[in-house]
Tab-separated table of C-alpha atoms and ligand atoms in Angstrom:
chain	number	residue	atom	x	y	z
A	1193	ARG	CA	-95.136	78.385	1.151
A	1194	ALA	CA	-98.553	79.151	2.574
A	1195	GLN	CA	-100.247	76.350	0.608
A	1196	GLU	CA	-97.796	73.768	1.915
A	1197	MET	CA	-98.592	74.887	5.475
A	1198	GLY	CA	-102.352	74.986	4.877
A	1199	VAL	CA	-102.580	78.653	5.880
A	1200	GLU	CA	-103.767	81.727	4.001
A	1201	GLU	CA	-100.445	83.568	4.356
A	1202	MET	CA	-97.095	82.766	5.949
A	1203	GLY	CA	-97.156	86.106	7.757
A	1204	TYR	CA	-98.253	89.706	7.580
A	1205	VAL	CA	-96.356	92.999	7.694
A	1206	LEU	CA	-98.363	95.811	9.223
A	1207	PRO	CA	-97.714	99.205	10.791
A	1208	TYR	CA	-98.111	99.516	14.546
A	1209	THR	CA	-100.619	102.346	14.064
A	1210	LEU	CA	-103.012	99.936	12.310
A	1211	LEU	CA	-102.623	97.302	15.003
A	1212	HIS	CA	-102.977	99.900	17.727
A	1213	GLY	CA	-106.116	101.289	16.075
A	1214	ALA	CA	-107.700	97.821	15.899
A	1215	VAL	CA	-106.928	97.111	19.571
A	1216	GLN	CA	-108.265	100.528	20.613
A	1217	LYS	CA	-111.457	99.903	18.655
A	1218	GLY	CA	-111.905	96.539	20.380
A	1219	LEU	CA	-111.335	98.134	23.779
A	1220	ALA	CA	-113.764	100.964	23.028
A	1221	ASN	CA	-116.476	98.322	22.548
A	1222	SER	CA	-115.679	96.641	25.865
A	1223	ASP	CA	-116.115	97.695	29.485
A	1224	VAL	CA	-112.331	97.925	30.026
A	1225	LYS	CA	-111.349	101.329	31.422
A	1226	CYS	CA	-108.346	102.743	29.535
A	1227	THR	CA	-106.071	105.683	30.351
A	1228	TYR	CA	-103.894	106.762	27.426
A	1229	GLY	CA	-100.667	108.776	27.648
A	1230	ALA	CA	-99.794	107.730	31.217
A	1231	ARG	CA	-96.174	107.188	32.288
A	1232	VAL	CA	-95.520	104.526	34.932
A	1233	SER	CA	-92.724	105.541	37.309
A	1234	GLU	CA	-92.829	102.614	39.710
A	1235	LEU	CA	-94.249	99.131	39.985
A	1236	ARG	CA	-93.898	97.466	43.384
A	1237	HIS	CA	-95.610	94.712	45.299
A	1238	THR	CA	-97.213	94.464	48.689
A	1239	HIS	CA	-98.379	91.209	50.233
A	1240	ASP	CA	-101.718	91.267	48.436
A	1241	ALA	CA	-101.392	93.628	45.474
A	1242	ALA	CA	-99.250	95.305	42.845
A	1243	VAL	CA	-98.896	99.051	43.336
A	1244	ILE	CA	-98.456	101.194	40.232
A	1245	GLU	CA	-97.330	104.812	40.484
A	1246	TYR	CA	-97.988	106.786	37.321
A	1247	GLN	CA	-98.186	110.296	35.938
A	1248	HIS	CA	-100.990	111.433	33.703
A	1249	GLN	CA	-101.650	114.964	32.450
A	1250	GLY	CA	-99.195	116.423	34.967
A	1251	GLN	CA	-100.742	114.625	37.951
A	1252	SER	CA	-99.405	111.691	39.981
A	1253	HIS	CA	-101.645	108.714	40.630
A	1254	THR	CA	-101.447	105.414	42.486
A	1255	LEU	CA	-103.251	102.302	41.365
A	1256	THR	CA	-103.429	98.984	43.185
A	1257	ALA	CA	-104.354	95.775	41.443
A	1258	ARG	CA	-104.301	92.076	42.179
A	1259	LEU	CA	-102.413	91.586	38.924
A	1260	ALA	CA	-100.279	94.065	36.964
A	1261	VAL	CA	-99.127	93.125	33.460
A	1262	ALA	CA	-95.769	94.668	32.568
A	1263	ALA	CA	-95.819	95.255	28.792
A	1264	ASP	CA	-93.461	98.236	28.795
A	1265	GLY	CA	-90.504	96.609	27.067
A	1266	GLY	CA	-88.923	96.000	30.478
A	1267	LYS	CA	-88.017	99.548	31.499
A	1268	VAL	CA	-89.890	99.872	34.797
A	1269	LEU	CA	-88.732	96.673	36.512
A	1270	GLU	CA	-85.219	96.391	35.093
A	1271	VAL	CA	-83.565	98.869	37.458
A	1272	ALA	CA	-84.462	96.750	40.483
A	1273	HIS	CA	-84.312	93.428	38.606
A	1274	PRO	CA	-81.644	93.681	35.888
A	1275	PRO	CA	-82.241	91.444	32.868
A	1276	GLN	CA	-79.691	89.081	31.361
A	1277	ILE	CA	-78.305	90.765	28.254
A	1278	THR	CA	-76.469	89.268	25.283
A	1279	ASP	CA	-75.035	92.045	23.165
A	1280	TYR	CA	-74.537	90.874	19.573
A	1281	GLY	CA	-72.607	94.039	18.725
A	1282	GLN	CA	-75.206	94.757	16.046
A	1283	SER	CA	-77.672	97.526	15.254
A	1284	GLY	CA	-80.737	97.324	13.036
A	1285	VAL	CA	-81.310	99.947	10.344
A	1286	ILE	CA	-84.912	100.274	9.157
A	1287	ALA	CA	-86.232	102.160	6.124
A	1288	HIS	CA	-88.964	101.979	3.497
A	1289	VAL	CA	-87.711	101.314	-0.041
A	1290	LEU	CA	-89.342	101.415	-3.451
A	1291	THR	CA	-88.184	99.078	-6.194
A	1292	ALA	CA	-88.715	98.834	-9.948
A	1293	GLN	CA	-90.562	95.511	-9.677
A	1294	ALA	CA	-93.794	95.719	-7.710
A	1295	SER	CA	-93.873	93.507	-4.638
A	1296	THR	CA	-95.555	90.141	-5.136
A	1297	GLY	CA	-95.987	89.660	-1.406
A	1298	LYS	CA	-92.748	87.700	-1.146
A	1299	ALA	CA	-90.184	88.518	1.573
A	1300	PHE	CA	-86.435	88.248	0.983
A	1301	GLU	CA	-83.707	87.666	3.540
A	1302	HIS	CA	-80.055	87.927	2.641
A	1303	PHE	CA	-77.276	86.818	4.971
A	1304	THR	CA	-74.048	88.787	5.084
A	1305	PRO	CA	-71.031	88.381	7.400
A	1306	GLN	CA	-72.204	91.572	9.176
A	1307	GLY	CA	-75.651	90.122	9.793
A	1308	PRO	CA	-78.905	89.427	7.940
A	1309	MET	CA	-80.827	91.961	5.872
A	1310	ALA	CA	-84.468	91.520	4.946
A	1311	LEU	CA	-86.963	93.056	2.549
A	1312	LEU	CA	-90.511	92.654	3.843
A	1313	PRO	CA	-93.318	93.464	1.386
A	1314	TYR	CA	-95.178	96.496	2.668
A	1315	LEU	CA	-97.602	98.935	0.992
A	1316	ASP	CA	-96.110	100.173	-2.290
A	1317	GLY	CA	-92.640	98.694	-1.670
A	1318	TYR	CA	-90.649	96.953	1.039
A	1319	GLU	CA	-89.607	97.550	4.629
A	1320	LEU	CA	-85.869	97.103	4.811
A	1321	VAL	CA	-84.480	95.600	8.035
A	1322	LEU	CA	-80.719	95.563	7.833
A	1323	THR	CA	-78.308	94.471	10.555
A	1324	ALA	CA	-74.720	95.650	10.837
A	1325	THR	CA	-72.111	96.280	13.503
A	1326	HIS	CA	-72.873	99.389	15.584
A	1327	ASP	CA	-70.113	101.373	13.830
A	1328	ALA	CA	-71.134	100.261	10.336
A	1329	ALA	CA	-74.786	101.107	11.076
A	1330	GLN	CA	-73.834	104.594	12.294
A	1331	ASP	CA	-71.774	105.020	9.136
A	1332	MET	CA	-74.755	103.955	6.966
A	1333	LEU	CA	-76.878	106.652	8.578
A	1334	THR	CA	-74.533	109.231	7.036
A	1335	TRP	CA	-74.934	107.788	3.503
A	1336	ASP	CA	-76.966	109.691	0.963
A	1337	ASP	CA	-79.811	107.926	-0.865
A	1338	ALA	CA	-77.722	107.044	-3.942
A	1339	GLN	CA	-75.038	105.336	-1.859
A	1340	PHE	CA	-77.644	103.370	0.094
A	1341	LEU	CA	-79.530	102.271	-3.020
A	1342	ALA	CA	-76.288	101.105	-4.663
A	1343	TYR	CA	-75.427	99.112	-1.519
A	1344	LEU	CA	-78.833	97.403	-1.551
A	1345	HIS	CA	-78.579	96.588	-5.233
A	1346	ASN	CA	-75.167	95.114	-4.623
A	1347	HIS	CA	-76.606	92.755	-1.992
A	1348	PHE	CA	-80.004	91.858	-3.428
A	1349	GLY	CA	-79.032	91.896	-7.115
A	1350	ASN	CA	-81.981	92.014	-9.522
A	1351	ARG	CA	-84.452	90.016	-7.426
A	1352	VAL	CA	-86.693	93.063	-7.009
A	1353	GLY	CA	-85.365	95.134	-9.913
A	1354	ASP	CA	-83.608	98.447	-9.368
A	1355	PHE	CA	-83.887	100.140	-5.985
A	1356	LEU	CA	-85.592	103.452	-6.800
A	1357	SER	CA	-85.863	105.338	-3.530
A	1358	ILE	CA	-85.302	104.999	0.191
A	1359	GLY	CA	-87.106	106.814	2.998
A	1360	LYS	CA	-85.996	108.020	6.425
A	1361	ARG	CA	-83.590	105.651	8.169
A	1362	SER	CA	-83.902	104.700	11.849
A	1363	CYS	CA	-81.478	102.652	13.891
A	1364	TYR	CA	-81.845	100.395	16.985
A	1365	PRO	CA	-79.290	98.394	18.987
A	1366	LEU	CA	-80.101	94.664	18.723
A	1367	ARG	CA	-79.708	92.548	21.823
A	1368	LEU	CA	-81.164	89.520	23.487
A	1369	LYS	CA	-82.644	90.645	26.779
A	1370	ARG	CA	-84.144	88.142	29.193
A	1371	ALA	CA	-86.012	89.139	32.340
A	1372	PRO	CA	-84.561	87.328	35.373
A	1373	ASP	CA	-86.011	83.930	36.257
A	1374	ILE	CA	-88.083	85.236	39.140
A	1375	THR	CA	-91.801	84.943	39.754
A	1376	PHE	CA	-92.975	88.390	40.796
A	1377	SER	CA	-96.177	88.080	42.770
A	1378	HIS	CA	-99.055	90.158	41.436
A	1379	THR	CA	-97.075	90.873	38.249
A	1380	ALA	CA	-96.799	89.115	34.879
A	1381	LEU	CA	-94.329	90.125	32.166
A	1382	ILE	CA	-95.256	89.897	28.503
A	1383	GLY	CA	-93.575	90.754	25.193
A	1384	ASN	CA	-90.306	92.662	25.231
A	1385	ALA	CA	-90.578	93.041	29.009
A	1386	ALA	CA	-90.204	89.255	29.318
A	1387	GLN	CA	-87.792	88.717	26.408
A	1388	THR	CA	-86.457	91.039	23.737
A	1389	LEU	CA	-85.242	89.075	20.730
A	1390	HIS	CA	-83.012	89.906	17.774
A	1391	PRO	CA	-85.299	90.423	14.736
A	1392	VAL	CA	-83.437	87.881	12.530
A	1393	ALA	CA	-86.327	85.405	12.681
A	1394	GLY	CA	-89.160	87.931	13.083
A	1395	GLN	CA	-90.252	86.182	16.277
A	1396	GLY	CA	-90.421	88.917	18.929
A	1397	PHE	CA	-93.917	90.183	18.292
A	1398	ASN	CA	-95.335	86.678	17.769
A	1399	MET	CA	-93.819	85.611	21.071
A	1400	GLY	CA	-95.388	88.623	22.818
A	1401	ILE	CA	-98.815	87.750	21.419
A	1402	ARG	CA	-98.404	84.177	22.667
A	1403	ASP	CA	-97.393	85.539	26.111
A	1404	ALA	CA	-100.614	87.565	26.207
A	1405	TRP	CA	-102.700	84.612	25.000
A	1406	GLU	CA	-101.271	82.187	27.582
A	1407	LEU	CA	-101.678	84.762	30.346
A	1408	ALA	CA	-105.335	85.155	29.403
A	1409	GLN	CA	-105.771	81.343	29.557
A	1410	VAL	CA	-104.150	81.158	33.004
A	1411	ILE	CA	-106.374	83.999	34.263
A	1412	LEU	CA	-109.477	82.285	32.862
A	1413	ASP	CA	-108.449	79.035	34.570
A	1414	SER	CA	-107.926	80.747	37.954
A	1415	ALA	CA	-110.539	81.231	40.617
A	1416	PRO	CA	-111.145	85.011	40.926
A	1417	GLU	CA	-109.545	85.129	44.394
A	1418	ASN	CA	-106.364	83.511	42.998
A	1419	ILE	CA	-105.745	86.046	40.239
A	1420	GLY	CA	-102.338	87.610	40.888
A	1421	SER	CA	-101.381	85.028	43.528
A	1422	ALA	CA	-97.843	83.651	43.565
A	1423	ALA	CA	-99.259	80.307	42.366
A	1424	MET	CA	-101.055	81.908	39.418
A	1425	CYS	CA	-98.019	83.983	38.414
A	1426	ALA	CA	-95.816	80.873	38.672
A	1427	ALA	CA	-98.314	78.904	36.547
A	1428	TYR	CA	-98.142	81.602	33.868
A	1429	ARG	CA	-94.331	81.545	33.837
A	1430	GLN	CA	-94.364	77.760	33.675
A	1431	SER	CA	-96.817	77.823	30.744
A	1432	ARG	CA	-94.418	80.065	28.805
A	1433	ARG	CA	-91.170	78.307	29.736
A	1434	LEU	CA	-90.910	75.825	26.834
A	1435	ASP	CA	-91.934	78.227	24.055
A	1436	ARG	CA	-89.915	81.106	25.492
A	1437	ASN	CA	-86.720	79.072	25.872
A	1438	ALA	CA	-87.149	77.467	22.443
A	1439	GLY	CA	-87.739	80.879	20.805
A	1440	ILE	CA	-84.725	82.407	22.538
A	1441	ARG	CA	-82.453	79.478	21.607
A	1442	PHE	CA	-83.681	79.398	17.998
A	1443	THR	CA	-83.234	83.147	17.476
A	1444	ASP	CA	-79.899	83.276	19.288
A	1445	GLY	CA	-78.645	80.290	17.249
A	1446	LEU	CA	-79.681	81.942	13.976
A	1447	VAL	CA	-77.887	85.185	14.868
A	1448	ARG	CA	-74.685	83.300	15.647
A	1449	LEU	CA	-74.948	81.026	12.606
A	1450	PHE	CA	-75.809	83.739	10.100
A	1451	SER	CA	-73.685	86.657	11.343
A	1452	ASN	CA	-70.362	84.936	11.136
A	1453	ASP	CA	-67.964	84.322	8.262
A	1454	ALA	CA	-66.018	81.429	9.844
A	1455	PRO	CA	-65.620	78.839	6.994
A	1456	LEU	CA	-66.969	75.929	9.069
A	1457	LEU	CA	-70.094	77.883	9.980
A	1458	GLY	CA	-70.505	78.785	6.305
A	1459	ARG	CA	-70.731	75.076	5.460
A	1460	LEU	CA	-73.148	74.458	8.339
A	1461	ARG	CA	-75.291	77.345	7.090
A	1462	SER	CA	-75.423	75.964	3.559
A	1463	ALA	CA	-76.238	72.483	4.887
A	1464	ALA	CA	-79.072	73.853	7.053
A	1465	LEU	CA	-80.571	75.802	4.143
A	1466	THR	CA	-80.261	72.792	1.820
A	1467	VAL	CA	-82.082	70.605	4.353
A	1468	LEU	CA	-84.903	73.167	4.531
A	1469	ASP	CA	-85.025	73.461	0.765
A	1470	THR	CA	-85.134	69.753	0.034
A	1471	LEU	CA	-87.008	68.209	2.967
A	1472	PRO	CA	-90.639	69.352	3.159
A	1473	LEU	CA	-91.060	67.829	6.629
A	1474	ALA	CA	-88.108	69.789	8.036
A	1475	ARG	CA	-89.395	72.946	6.339
A	1476	LYS	CA	-92.878	72.420	7.774
A	1477	PHE	CA	-91.481	71.794	11.253
A	1478	VAL	CA	-89.479	75.039	11.247
A	1479	ALA	CA	-92.297	77.091	9.671
A	1480	LYS	CA	-94.823	75.746	12.205
A	1481	ARG	CA	-92.496	76.614	15.080
A	1482	MET	CA	-92.042	80.128	13.703
A	1483	MET	CA	-95.779	80.674	13.259
A	1484	PHE	CA	-97.192	78.985	16.353
A	1485	GLY	CA	-94.244	78.523	18.736
A	1486	ALA	CA	-93.115	75.386	20.554
A	1487	ASN	CA	-96.534	74.876	22.191
A	1488	GLY	CA	-98.438	75.253	18.907
B	2502	FAD	C1	-85.689	96.203	13.802
B	2502	FAD	C2	-86.742	95.328	14.373
B	2502	FAD	C3	-87.499	94.499	13.538
B	2502	FAD	C4	-88.450	93.627	14.075
B	2502	FAD	N1	-89.148	92.800	13.242
B	2502	FAD	C5	-90.028	91.922	13.765
B	2502	FAD	C6	-90.764	91.026	12.931
B	2502	FAD	O1	-90.609	91.011	11.710
B	2502	FAD	N2	-91.638	90.169	13.520
B	2502	FAD	C7	-91.828	90.127	14.875
B	2502	FAD	O2	-92.618	89.292	15.355
B	2502	FAD	N3	-91.161	90.975	15.684
B	2502	FAD	C8	-90.275	91.857	15.166
B	2502	FAD	N4	-89.605	92.718	15.982
B	2502	FAD	C9	-89.862	92.656	17.416
B	2502	FAD	C10	-91.061	93.500	17.838
B	2502	FAD	O3	-90.853	94.840	17.467
B	2502	FAD	C11	-91.208	93.385	19.351
B	2502	FAD	O4	-91.334	92.042	19.689
B	2502	FAD	C12	-92.429	94.128	19.837
B	2502	FAD	O5	-92.271	95.502	19.587
B	2502	FAD	C13	-92.615	93.918	21.337
B	2502	FAD	O6	-93.738	94.654	21.735
B	2502	FAD	P1	-93.935	95.105	23.231
B	2502	FAD	O7	-95.227	95.856	23.230
B	2502	FAD	O8	-93.771	93.956	24.148
B	2502	FAD	O9	-92.733	96.074	23.586
B	2502	FAD	P2	-92.306	97.461	22.955
B	2502	FAD	O10	-92.521	97.468	21.486
B	2502	FAD	O11	-90.930	97.692	23.500
B	2502	FAD	O12	-93.333	98.513	23.563
B	2502	FAD	C14	-93.288	98.922	24.908
B	2502	FAD	C15	-94.298	100.034	25.091
B	2502	FAD	O13	-94.316	100.425	26.466
B	2502	FAD	C16	-94.260	101.840	26.543
B	2502	FAD	N5	-93.573	102.201	27.791
B	2502	FAD	C17	-92.260	102.049	28.102
B	2502	FAD	N6	-92.013	102.505	29.333
B	2502	FAD	C18	-93.202	102.954	29.819
B	2502	FAD	C19	-93.594	103.553	31.056
B	2502	FAD	N7	-92.716	103.782	32.021
B	2502	FAD	N8	-94.893	103.893	31.223
B	2502	FAD	C20	-95.806	103.675	30.238
B	2502	FAD	N9	-95.491	103.109	29.043
B	2502	FAD	C21	-94.203	102.759	28.839
B	2502	FAD	C22	-93.455	102.274	25.316
B	2502	FAD	O14	-93.749	103.618	24.999
B	2502	FAD	C23	-93.975	101.294	24.273
B	2502	FAD	O15	-95.157	101.765	23.685
B	2502	FAD	C24	-88.662	93.596	15.467
B	2502	FAD	C25	-87.920	94.448	16.309
B	2502	FAD	C26	-86.959	95.302	15.768
B	2502	FAD	C27	-86.166	96.197	16.690
């Protein structure tokens, strides 16, 4: 509850286009030079710089910089430096749904043996994030609207009233992906490029924002000639170590605890939820971690 945590809201659901627009507006009012629609084909390092090869409007370009920030979800570096991958055998199915009861701004998460499914209040209805095995998710994509709505009603009951309509479905494989524990000189990894998390706890984006924030602090604390140095890049990685590892362990633990129908785990699950429900201090601790991370 937001009041219990002393914050305005526990969280916000927003479309990327809105976020992107706000960032673009901020950049337009700064002296940062931006190139949109470029495709990076290579990121390599020399002794004193990062070298970025990219294509833009049909032309190839090379850029050198003392520090490159990889925020590409991990694609460019992972061929040469493969990440550690934990495949949960799950896919996420996303869709917008409308329900008979108007949203009151409350999110719902329901745990099934196949994986969690969440309804996040958004615009005139909810964003559905549903996890299932890869095969089951592919099967769901073939369902017509009526079959999908009946399935949702079966799982969520009458909490949000009848499910009235469902929009276009999209599907993503869900994995934990960790960039290797290497300090790349002249390069810092943020967001999905550093760690791609399962969405069960809604932590991936928050973690990426904290990566960017900490990187900015480390840059501000560095003498200009040290920006991009091995020491600066190592200091950034060190500053993210605790929060990153805690976020990965927390999310990974939740996936394993809540996507499993072993009877013992069922009891552990109920015990964990009861503790959160009855002990305000435990609830506050977990909520604070989820909002501000382990360094917060
Ligand atoms: C189903 C689902 C639900 C989620 N729900 C939540 C949630 O509730 N809360 C939360 O905090 N997080 C959530 N997440 C996680 C969140 O989406 C990610 O943490 C976030 O998208 C990471 O952002 P990013 O910019 O680091 O990487 P990405 O979103 O992967 O973006 C990478 C960008 O780099 C671009 N790119 C890639 N390659 C190149 C290249 N070669 N050259 C130029 N550009 C390139 C891509 O086009 C893309 O725009 C969810 C994720 C999924 C899959």
